[in-house]
PDB file of C-alpha atoms and ligand atoms in Angstrom:
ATOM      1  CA  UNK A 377      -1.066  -2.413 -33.056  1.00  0.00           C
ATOM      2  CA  UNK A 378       2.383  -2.639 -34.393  1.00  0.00           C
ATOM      3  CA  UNK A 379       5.599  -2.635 -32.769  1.00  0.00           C
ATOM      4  CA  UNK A 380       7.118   0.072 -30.573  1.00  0.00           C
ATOM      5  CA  UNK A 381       9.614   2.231 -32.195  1.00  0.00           C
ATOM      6  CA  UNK A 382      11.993   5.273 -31.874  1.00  0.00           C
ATOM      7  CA  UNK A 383       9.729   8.843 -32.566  1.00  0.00           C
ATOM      8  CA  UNK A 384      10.404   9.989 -35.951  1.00  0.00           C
ATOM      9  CA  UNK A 385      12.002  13.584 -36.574  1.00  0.00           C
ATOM     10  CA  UNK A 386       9.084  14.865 -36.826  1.00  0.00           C
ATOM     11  CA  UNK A 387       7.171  12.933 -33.784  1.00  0.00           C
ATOM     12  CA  UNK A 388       9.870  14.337 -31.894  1.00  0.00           C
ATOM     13  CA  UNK A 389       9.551  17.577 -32.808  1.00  0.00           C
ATOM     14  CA  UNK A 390       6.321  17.666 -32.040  1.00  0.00           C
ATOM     15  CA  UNK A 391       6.589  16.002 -28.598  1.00  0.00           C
ATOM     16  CA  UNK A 392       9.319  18.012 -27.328  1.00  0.00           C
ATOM     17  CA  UNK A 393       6.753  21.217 -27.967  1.00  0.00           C
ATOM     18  CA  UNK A 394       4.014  19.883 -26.183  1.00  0.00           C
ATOM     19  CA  UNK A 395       6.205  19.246 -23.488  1.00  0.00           C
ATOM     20  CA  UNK A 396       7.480  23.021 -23.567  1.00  0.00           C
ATOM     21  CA  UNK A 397       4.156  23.504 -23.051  1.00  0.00           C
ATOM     22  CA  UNK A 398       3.273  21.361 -20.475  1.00  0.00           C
ATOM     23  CA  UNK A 399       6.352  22.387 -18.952  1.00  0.00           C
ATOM     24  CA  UNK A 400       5.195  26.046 -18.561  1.00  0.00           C
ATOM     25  CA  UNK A 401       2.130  25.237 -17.262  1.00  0.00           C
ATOM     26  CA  UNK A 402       3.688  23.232 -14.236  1.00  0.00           C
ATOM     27  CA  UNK A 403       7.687  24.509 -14.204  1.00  0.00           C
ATOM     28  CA  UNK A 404       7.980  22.017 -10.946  1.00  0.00           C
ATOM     29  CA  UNK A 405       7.168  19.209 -13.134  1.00  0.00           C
ATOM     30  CA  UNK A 406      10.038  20.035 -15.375  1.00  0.00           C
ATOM     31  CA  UNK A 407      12.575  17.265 -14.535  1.00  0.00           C
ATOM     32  CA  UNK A 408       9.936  14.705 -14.624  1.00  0.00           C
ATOM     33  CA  UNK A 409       8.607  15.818 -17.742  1.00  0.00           C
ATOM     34  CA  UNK A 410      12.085  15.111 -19.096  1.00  0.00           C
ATOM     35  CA  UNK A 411      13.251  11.969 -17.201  1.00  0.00           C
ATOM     36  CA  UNK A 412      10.457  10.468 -19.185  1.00  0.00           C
ATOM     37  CA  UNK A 413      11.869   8.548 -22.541  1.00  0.00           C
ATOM     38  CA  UNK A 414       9.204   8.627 -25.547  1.00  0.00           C
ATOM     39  CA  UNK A 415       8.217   5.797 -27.156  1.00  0.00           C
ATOM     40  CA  UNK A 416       6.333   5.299 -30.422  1.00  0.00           C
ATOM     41  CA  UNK A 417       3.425   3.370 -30.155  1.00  0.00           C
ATOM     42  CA  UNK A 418       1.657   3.142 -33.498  1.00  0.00           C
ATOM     43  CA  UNK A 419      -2.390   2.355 -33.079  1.00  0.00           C
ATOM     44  CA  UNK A 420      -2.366   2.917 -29.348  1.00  0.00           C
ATOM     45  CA  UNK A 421      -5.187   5.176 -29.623  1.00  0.00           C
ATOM     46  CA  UNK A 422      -3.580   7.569 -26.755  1.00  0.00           C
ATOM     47  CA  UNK A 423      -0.697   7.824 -24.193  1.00  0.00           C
ATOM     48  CA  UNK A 424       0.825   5.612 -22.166  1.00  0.00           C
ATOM     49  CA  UNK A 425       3.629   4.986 -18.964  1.00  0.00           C
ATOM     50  CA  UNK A 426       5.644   1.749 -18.241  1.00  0.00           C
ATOM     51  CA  UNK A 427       7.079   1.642 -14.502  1.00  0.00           C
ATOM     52  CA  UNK A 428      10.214   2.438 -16.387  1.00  0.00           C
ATOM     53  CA  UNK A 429       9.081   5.733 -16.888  1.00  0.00           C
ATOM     54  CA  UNK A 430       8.537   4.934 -21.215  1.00  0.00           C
ATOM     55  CA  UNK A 431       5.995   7.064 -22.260  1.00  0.00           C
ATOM     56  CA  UNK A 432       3.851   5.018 -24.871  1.00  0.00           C
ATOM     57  CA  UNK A 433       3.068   7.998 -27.464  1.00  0.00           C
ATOM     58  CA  UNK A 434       0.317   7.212 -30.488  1.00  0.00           C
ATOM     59  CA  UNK A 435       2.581   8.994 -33.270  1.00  0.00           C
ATOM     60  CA  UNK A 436      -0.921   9.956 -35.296  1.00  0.00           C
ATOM     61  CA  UNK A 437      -2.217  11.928 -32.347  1.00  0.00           C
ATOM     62  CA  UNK A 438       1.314  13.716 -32.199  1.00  0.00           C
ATOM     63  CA  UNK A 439       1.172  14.617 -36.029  1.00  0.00           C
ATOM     64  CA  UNK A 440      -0.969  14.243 -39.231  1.00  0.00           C
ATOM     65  CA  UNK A 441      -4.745  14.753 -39.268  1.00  0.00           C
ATOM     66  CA  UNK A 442      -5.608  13.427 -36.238  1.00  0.00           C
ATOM     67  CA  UNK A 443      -3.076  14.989 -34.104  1.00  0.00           C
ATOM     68  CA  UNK A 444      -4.151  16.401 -30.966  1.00  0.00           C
ATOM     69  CA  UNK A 445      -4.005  19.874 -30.020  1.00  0.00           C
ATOM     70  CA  UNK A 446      -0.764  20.823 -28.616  1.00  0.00           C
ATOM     71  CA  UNK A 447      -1.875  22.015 -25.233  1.00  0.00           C
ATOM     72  CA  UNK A 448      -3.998  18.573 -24.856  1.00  0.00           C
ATOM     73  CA  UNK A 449      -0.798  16.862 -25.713  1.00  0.00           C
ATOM     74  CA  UNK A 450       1.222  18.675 -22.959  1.00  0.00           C
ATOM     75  CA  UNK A 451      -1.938  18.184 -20.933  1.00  0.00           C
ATOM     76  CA  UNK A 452      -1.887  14.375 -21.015  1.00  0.00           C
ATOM     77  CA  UNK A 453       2.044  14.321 -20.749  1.00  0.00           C
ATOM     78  CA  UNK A 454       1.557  16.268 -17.372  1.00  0.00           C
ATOM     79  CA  UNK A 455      -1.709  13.291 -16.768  1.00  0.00           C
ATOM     80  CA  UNK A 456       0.919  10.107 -17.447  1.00  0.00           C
ATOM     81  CA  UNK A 457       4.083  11.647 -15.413  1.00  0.00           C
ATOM     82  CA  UNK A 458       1.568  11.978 -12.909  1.00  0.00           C
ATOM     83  CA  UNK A 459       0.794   8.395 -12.341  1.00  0.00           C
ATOM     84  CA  UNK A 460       4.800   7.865 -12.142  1.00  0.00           C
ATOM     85  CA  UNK A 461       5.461  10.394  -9.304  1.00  0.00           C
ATOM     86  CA  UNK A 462       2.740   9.230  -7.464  1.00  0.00           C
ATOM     87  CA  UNK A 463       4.042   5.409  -7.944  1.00  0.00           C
ATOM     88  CA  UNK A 464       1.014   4.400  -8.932  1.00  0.00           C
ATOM     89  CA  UNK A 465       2.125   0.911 -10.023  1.00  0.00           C
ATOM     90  CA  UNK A 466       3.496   0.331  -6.698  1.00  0.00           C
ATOM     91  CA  UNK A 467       0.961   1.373  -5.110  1.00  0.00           C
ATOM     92  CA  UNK A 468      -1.617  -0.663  -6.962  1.00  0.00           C
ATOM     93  CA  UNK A 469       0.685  -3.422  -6.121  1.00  0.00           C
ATOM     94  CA  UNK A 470      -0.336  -2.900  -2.666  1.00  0.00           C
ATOM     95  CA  UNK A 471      -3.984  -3.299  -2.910  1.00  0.00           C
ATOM     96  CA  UNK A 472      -5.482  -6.357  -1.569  1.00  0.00           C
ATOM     97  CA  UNK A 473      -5.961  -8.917  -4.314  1.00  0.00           C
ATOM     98  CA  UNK A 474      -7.598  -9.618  -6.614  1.00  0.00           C
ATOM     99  CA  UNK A 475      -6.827  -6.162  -7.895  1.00  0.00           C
ATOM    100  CA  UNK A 476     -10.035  -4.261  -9.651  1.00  0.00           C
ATOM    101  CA  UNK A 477      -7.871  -2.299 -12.644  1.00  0.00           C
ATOM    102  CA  UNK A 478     -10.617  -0.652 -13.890  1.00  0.00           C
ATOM    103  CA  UNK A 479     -11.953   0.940 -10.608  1.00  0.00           C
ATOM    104  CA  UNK A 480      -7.706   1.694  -9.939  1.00  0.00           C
ATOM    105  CA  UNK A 481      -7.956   3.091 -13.279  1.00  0.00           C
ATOM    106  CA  UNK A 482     -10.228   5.764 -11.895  1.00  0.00           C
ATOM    107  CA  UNK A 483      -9.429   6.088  -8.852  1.00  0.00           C
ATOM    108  CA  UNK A 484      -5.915   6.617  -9.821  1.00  0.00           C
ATOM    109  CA  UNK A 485      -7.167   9.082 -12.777  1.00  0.00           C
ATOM    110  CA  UNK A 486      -9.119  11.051 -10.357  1.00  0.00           C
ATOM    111  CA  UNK A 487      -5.962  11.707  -7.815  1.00  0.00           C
ATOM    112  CA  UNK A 488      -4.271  13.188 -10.646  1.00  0.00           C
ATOM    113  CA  UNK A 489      -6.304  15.128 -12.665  1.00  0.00           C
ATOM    114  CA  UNK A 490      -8.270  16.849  -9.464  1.00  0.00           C
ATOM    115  CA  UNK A 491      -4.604  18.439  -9.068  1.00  0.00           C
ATOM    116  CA  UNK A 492      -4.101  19.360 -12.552  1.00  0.00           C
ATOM    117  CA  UNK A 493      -7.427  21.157 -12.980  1.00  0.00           C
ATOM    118  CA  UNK A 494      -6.209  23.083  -9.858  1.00  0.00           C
ATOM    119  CA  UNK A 495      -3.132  23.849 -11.806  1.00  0.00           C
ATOM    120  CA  UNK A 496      -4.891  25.599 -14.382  1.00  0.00           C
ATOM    121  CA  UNK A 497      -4.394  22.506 -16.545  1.00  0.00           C
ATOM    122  CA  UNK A 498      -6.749  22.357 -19.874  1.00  0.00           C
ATOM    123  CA  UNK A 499      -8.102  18.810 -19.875  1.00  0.00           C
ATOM    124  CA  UNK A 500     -10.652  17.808 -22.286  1.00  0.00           C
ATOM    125  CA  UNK A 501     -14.121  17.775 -21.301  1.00  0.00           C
ATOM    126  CA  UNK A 502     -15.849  14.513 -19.476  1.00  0.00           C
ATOM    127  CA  UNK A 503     -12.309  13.441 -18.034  1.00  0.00           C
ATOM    128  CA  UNK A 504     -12.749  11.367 -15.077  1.00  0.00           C
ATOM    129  CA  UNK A 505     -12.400  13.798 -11.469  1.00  0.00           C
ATOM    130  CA  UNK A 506     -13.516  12.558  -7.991  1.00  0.00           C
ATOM    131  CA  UNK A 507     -16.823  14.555  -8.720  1.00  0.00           C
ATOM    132  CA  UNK A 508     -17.297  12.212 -11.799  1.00  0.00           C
ATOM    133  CA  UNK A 509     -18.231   9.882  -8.858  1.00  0.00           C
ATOM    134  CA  UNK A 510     -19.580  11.839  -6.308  1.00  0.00           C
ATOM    135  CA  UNK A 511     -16.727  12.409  -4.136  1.00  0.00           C
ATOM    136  CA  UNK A 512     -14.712  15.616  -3.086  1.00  0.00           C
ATOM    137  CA  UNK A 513     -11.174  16.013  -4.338  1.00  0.00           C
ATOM    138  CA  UNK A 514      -8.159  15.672  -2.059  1.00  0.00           C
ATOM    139  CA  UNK A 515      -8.493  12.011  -1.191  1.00  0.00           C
ATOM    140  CA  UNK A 516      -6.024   9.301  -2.299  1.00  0.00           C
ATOM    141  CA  UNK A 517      -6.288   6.892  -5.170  1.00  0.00           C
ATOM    142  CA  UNK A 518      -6.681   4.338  -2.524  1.00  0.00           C
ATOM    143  CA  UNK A 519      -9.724   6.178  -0.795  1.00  0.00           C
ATOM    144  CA  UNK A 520     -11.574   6.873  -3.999  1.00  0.00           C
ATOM    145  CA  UNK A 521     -10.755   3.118  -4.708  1.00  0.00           C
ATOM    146  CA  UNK A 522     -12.442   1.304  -1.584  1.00  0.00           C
ATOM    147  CA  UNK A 523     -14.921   3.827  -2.427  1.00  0.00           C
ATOM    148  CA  UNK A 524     -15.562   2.749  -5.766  1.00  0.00           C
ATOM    149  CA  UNK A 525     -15.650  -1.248  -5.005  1.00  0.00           C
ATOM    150  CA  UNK A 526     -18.629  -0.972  -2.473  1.00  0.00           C
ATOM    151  CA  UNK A 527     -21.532  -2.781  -4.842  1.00  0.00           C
ATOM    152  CA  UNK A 528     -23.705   0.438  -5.426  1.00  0.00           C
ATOM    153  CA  UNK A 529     -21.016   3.276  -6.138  1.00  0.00           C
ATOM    154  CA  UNK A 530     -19.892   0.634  -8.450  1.00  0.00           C
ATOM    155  CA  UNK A 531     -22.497   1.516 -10.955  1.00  0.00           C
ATOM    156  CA  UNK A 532     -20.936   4.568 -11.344  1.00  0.00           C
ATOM    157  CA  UNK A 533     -18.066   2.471 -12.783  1.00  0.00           C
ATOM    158  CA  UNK A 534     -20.500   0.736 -15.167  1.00  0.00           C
ATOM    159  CA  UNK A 535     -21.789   4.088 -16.521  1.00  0.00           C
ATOM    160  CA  UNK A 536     -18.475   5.862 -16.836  1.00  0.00           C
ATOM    161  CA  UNK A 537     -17.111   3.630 -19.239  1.00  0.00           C
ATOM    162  CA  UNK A 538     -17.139   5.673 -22.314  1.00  0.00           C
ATOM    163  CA  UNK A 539     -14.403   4.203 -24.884  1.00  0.00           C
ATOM    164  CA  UNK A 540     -14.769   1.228 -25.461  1.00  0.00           C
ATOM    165  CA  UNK A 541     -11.623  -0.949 -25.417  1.00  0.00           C
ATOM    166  CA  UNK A 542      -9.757   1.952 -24.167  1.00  0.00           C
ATOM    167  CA  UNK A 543      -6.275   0.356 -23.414  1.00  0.00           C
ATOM    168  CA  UNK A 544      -5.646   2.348 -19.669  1.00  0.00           C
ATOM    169  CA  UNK A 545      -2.690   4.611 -19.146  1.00  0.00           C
ATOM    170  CA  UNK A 546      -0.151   1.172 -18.843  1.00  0.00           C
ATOM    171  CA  UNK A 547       1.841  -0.479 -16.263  1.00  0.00           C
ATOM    172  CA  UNK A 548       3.419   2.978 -14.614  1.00  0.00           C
ATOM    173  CA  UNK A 549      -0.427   3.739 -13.462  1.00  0.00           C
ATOM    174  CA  UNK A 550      -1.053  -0.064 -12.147  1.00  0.00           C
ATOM    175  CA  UNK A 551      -2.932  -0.957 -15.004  1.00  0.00           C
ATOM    176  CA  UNK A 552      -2.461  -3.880 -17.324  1.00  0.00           C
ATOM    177  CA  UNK A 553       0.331  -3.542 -19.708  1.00  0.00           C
ATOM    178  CA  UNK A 554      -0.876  -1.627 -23.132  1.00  0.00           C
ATOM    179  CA  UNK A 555       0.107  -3.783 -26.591  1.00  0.00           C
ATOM    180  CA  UNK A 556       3.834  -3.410 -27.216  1.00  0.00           C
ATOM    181  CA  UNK A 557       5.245  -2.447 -23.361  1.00  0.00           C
ATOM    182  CA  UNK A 558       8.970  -2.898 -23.714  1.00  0.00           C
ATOM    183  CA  UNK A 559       8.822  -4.529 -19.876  1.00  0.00           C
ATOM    184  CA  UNK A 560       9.715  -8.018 -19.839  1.00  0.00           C
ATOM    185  CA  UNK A 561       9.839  -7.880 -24.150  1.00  0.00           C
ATOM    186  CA  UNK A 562      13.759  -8.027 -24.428  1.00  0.00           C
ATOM    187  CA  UNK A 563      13.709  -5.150 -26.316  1.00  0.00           C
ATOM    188  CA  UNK A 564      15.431  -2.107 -25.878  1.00  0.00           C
ATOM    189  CA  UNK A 565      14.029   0.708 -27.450  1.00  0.00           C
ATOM    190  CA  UNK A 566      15.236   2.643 -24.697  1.00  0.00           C
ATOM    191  CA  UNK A 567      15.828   1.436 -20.836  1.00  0.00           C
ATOM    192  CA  UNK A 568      14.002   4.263 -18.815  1.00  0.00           C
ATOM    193  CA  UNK A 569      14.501   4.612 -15.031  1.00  0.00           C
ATOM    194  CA  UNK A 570      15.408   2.020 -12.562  1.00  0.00           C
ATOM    195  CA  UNK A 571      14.072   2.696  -9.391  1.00  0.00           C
ATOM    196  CA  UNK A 572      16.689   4.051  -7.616  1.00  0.00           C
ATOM    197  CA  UNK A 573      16.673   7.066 -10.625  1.00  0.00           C
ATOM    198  CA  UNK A 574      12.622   7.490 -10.187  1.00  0.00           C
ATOM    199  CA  UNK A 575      12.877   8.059  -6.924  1.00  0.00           C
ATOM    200  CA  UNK A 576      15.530  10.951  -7.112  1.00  0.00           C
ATOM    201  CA  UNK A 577      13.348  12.138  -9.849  1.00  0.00           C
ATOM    202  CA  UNK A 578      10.190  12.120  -7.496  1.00  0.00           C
ATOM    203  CA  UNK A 579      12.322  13.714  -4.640  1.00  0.00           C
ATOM    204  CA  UNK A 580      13.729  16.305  -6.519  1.00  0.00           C
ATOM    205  CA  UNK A 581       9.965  17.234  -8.012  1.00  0.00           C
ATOM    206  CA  UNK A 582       8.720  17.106  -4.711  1.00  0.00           C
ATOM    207  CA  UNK A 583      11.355  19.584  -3.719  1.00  0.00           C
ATOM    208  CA  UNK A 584      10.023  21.671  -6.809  1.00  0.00           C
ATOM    209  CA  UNK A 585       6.477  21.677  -5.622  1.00  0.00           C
ATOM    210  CA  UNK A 586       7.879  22.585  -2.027  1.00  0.00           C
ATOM    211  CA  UNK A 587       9.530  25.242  -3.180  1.00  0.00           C
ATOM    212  CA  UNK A 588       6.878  26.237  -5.951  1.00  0.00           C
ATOM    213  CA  UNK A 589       4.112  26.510  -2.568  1.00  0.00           C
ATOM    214  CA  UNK A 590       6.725  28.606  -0.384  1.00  0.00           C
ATOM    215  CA  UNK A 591       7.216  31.366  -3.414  1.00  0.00           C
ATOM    216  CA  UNK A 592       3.953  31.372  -4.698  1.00  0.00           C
ATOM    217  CA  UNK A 593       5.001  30.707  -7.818  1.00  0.00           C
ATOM    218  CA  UNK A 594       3.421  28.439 -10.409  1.00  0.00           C
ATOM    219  CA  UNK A 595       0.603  27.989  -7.876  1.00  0.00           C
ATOM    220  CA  UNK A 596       0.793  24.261  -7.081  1.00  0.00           C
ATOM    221  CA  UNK A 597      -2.130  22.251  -6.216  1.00  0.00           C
ATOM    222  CA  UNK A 598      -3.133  21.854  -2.250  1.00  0.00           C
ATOM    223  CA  UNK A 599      -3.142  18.060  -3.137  1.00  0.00           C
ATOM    224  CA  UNK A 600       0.167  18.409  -4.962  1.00  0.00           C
ATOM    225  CA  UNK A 601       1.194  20.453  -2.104  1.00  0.00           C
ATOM    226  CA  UNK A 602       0.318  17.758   0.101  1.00  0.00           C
ATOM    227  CA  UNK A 603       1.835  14.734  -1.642  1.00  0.00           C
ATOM    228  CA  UNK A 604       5.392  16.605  -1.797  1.00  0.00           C
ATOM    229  CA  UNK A 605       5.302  16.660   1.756  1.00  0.00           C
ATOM    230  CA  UNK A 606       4.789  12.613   2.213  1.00  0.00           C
ATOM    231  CA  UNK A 607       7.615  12.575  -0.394  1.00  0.00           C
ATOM    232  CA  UNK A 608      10.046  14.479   1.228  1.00  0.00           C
ATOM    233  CA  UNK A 609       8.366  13.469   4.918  1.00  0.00           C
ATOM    234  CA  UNK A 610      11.624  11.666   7.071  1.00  0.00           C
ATOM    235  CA  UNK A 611      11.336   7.807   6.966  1.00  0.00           C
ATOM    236  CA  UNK A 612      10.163   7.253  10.409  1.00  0.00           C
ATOM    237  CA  UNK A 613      12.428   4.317  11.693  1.00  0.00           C
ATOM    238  CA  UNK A 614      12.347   2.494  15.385  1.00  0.00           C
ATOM    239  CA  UNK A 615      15.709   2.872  15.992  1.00  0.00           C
ATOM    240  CA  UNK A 616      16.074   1.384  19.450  1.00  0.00           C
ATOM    241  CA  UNK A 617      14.681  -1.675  18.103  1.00  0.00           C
ATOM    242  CA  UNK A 618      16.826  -1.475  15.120  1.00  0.00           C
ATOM    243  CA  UNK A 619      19.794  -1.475  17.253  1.00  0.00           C
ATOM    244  CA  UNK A 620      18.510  -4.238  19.477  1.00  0.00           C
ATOM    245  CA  UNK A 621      18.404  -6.495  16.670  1.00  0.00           C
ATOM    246  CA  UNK A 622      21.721  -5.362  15.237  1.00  0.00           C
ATOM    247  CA  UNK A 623      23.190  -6.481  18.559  1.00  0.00           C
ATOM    248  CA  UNK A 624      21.831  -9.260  18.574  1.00  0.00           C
ATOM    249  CA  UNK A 625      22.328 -10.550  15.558  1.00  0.00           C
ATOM    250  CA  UNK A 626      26.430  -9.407  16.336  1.00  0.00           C
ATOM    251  CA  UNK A 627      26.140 -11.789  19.338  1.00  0.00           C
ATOM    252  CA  UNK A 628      24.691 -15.116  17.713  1.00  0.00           C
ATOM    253  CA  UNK A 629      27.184 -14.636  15.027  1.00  0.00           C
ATOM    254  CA  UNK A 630      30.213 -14.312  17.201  1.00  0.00           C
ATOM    255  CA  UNK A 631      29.175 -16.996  19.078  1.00  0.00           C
ATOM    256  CA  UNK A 632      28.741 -19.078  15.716  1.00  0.00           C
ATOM    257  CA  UNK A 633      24.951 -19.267  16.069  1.00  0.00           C
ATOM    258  CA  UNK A 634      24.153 -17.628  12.716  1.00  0.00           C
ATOM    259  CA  UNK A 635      21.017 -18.734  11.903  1.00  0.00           C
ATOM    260  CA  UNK A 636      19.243 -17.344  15.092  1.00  0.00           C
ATOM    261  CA  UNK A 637      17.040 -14.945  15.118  1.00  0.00           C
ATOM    262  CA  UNK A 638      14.480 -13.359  17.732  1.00  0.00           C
ATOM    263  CA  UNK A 639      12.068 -12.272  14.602  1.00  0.00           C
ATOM    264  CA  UNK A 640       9.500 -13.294  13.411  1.00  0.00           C
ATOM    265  CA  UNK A 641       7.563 -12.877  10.196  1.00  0.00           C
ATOM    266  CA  UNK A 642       5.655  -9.356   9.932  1.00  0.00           C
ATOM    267  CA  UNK A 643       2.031 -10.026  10.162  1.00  0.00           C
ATOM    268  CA  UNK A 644       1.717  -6.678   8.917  1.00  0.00           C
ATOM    269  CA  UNK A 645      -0.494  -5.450   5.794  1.00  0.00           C
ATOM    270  CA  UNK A 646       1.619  -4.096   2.738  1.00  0.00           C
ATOM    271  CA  UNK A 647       1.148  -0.513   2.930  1.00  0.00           C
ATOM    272  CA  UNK A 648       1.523   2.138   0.037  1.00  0.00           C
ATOM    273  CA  UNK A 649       4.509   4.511  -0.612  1.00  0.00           C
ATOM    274  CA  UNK A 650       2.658   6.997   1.009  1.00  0.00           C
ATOM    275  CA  UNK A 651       2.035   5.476   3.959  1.00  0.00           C
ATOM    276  CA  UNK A 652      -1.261   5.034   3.804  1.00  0.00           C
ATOM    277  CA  UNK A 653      -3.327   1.460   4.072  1.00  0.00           C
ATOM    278  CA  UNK A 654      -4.029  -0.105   0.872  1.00  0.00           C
ATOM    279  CA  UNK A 655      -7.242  -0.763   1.929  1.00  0.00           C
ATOM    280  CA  UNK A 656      -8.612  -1.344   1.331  1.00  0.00           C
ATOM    281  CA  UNK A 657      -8.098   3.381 -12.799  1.00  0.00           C
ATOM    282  CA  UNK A 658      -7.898   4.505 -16.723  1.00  0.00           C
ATOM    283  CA  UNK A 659      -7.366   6.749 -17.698  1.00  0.00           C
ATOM    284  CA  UNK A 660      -8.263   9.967 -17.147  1.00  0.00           C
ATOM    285  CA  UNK A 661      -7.893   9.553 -19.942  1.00  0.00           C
ATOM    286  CA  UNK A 662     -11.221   8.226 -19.828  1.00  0.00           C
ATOM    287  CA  UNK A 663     -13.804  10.093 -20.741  1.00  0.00           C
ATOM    288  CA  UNK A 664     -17.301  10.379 -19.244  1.00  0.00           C
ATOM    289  CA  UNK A 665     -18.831  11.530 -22.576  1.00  0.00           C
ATOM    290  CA  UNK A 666     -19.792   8.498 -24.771  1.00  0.00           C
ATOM    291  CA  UNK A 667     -17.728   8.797 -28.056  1.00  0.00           C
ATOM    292  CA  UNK A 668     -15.484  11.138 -27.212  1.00  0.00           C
ATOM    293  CA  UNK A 669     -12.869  11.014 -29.794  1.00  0.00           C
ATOM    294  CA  UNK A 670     -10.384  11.986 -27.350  1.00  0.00           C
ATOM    295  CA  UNK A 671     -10.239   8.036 -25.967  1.00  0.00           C
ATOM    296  CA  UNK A 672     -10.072  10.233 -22.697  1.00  0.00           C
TER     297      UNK A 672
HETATM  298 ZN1  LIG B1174      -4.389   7.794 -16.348  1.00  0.00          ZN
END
């Protein structure tokens, strides 16, 4: 593949219409949708995220022969912002080691595009859904993960694979970086989000989807419904204890005994953003029909 560029005039033209698009179909997703700063990939073979909320973008399936449709453009735009609200990458991050991408890939894939089907979302035939795999939507990435990983379900892995050497949906989704991820290149195409910006981004969609459910309009998903509530849920914090150790710590340092400290390390597991175990993914992008010339 070669290198990562800016999107030509016409690329851009192009991308900003499919995300009109995608834009209608999901009007809560519409700050996401433009937080997210397009990249040109050349020979990527499909779309892409970065935790830096870069969207990789194949310029050939934007324009020229092989161009996609433009719904199934704005279709896999909604797919890849998906896996950065739902902080997939830190989330995958949280899984015990060693990390199985491909079965994240999946699982991951399925958590999104159960919602977006429910959204009235056009997404090409064969791509990967909990059903793919014989469970029921509504379960986490993380739940459709352990599932995956027991020996036998894994099979189901084996005989999903459709494209072969299908690059994943990139570092934002917890997958391996794609060829050409700016992250950790030194090269500044464009610097995306930091993490302080996603998360006001995922807030303020989450507040979207909220308010999308209380009106009735643009009939968001039950599991969309349900992960805009763990956004916006109050961080639930111990504060007696919090203020024990405040005082204490104000004690041993005014009576010059800085380094002391009643802790001691957490023996706790790292948990996921949503505050459920890690427990213990491509894309949806990944298609269940072998050959599809979607790479989906
Ligand atoms: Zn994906």
């Amino acid at each position: 593949m070669s290198g990562v560029r800016e999107l030509e005039p016409v690329e851009m033209r192009a991308f900003r219409l499919a995300r009109l698009v995608s834009a209608e179909q999901m009007p809560y997703f519409m700050r996401a949708l433009f937080a997210a700063q397009p990249v040109a990939a050349p020979g990527l073979g499909t779309f892409a995220v970065d935790a830096r909320w870069r969207l990789y973008l194949d310029p050939d399936l934007l324009v020229g022969p092989c161009a996609w449709p433009v719904p199934m453009v704005g279709a896999v735009l909604l797919h890849e912002v998906g896996h950065l609200l739902r902080a997939h990458a830190d989330r995958a991050a949280a899984l015990a080691k060693p990390i199985d991408h491909l079965v994240w890939n999946f699982a991951a894939d399925a958590e999104i595009n159960d919602d977006l089907l429910a959204a009235g979302v056009s997404l090409p035939e064969g791509v990967i859904t909990p059903q793919s795999f014989g469970c029921l939507s509504g379960d986490t990435a993380e739940q459709y993960y352990d599932y995956l990983r027991d020996p036998i379900a894994h099979q189901t892995v084996t005989e999903l694979v459709g494209a072969e050497g299908d690059p994943g949906c990139g570092s934002g989704s917890g997958c391996p970086v794609v060829p050409g991820e700016l992250i950790g290149s030194g090269e500044v195409i464009t610097e995306g989000l930091d993490n302080a910006e996603a998360d006001l981004v995922r807030r303020s969609i989450a507040q979207a989807v909220r308010e999308a459910a209380g009106t009735g309009r643009g009939s968001a998903p039950a599991g969309l419904v349900r992960w805009a509530a763990d956004v916006l849920a109050p961080p639930t914090v111990a504060w007696d204890r919090l203020l024990r150790a405040v005082i204490r710590r104000a004690l041993a340092e005014q009576a010059g005994r800085t380094n002391y400290s009643y802790s001691r390390p957490s023996r706790r597991r790292p948990r996921c953003r949503d505050g459920r175990s890690g427990g213990s993914s491509q894309s949806w992008w990944h298609s269940t029909r072998p050959g599809s010339d979607s790479g989906v």
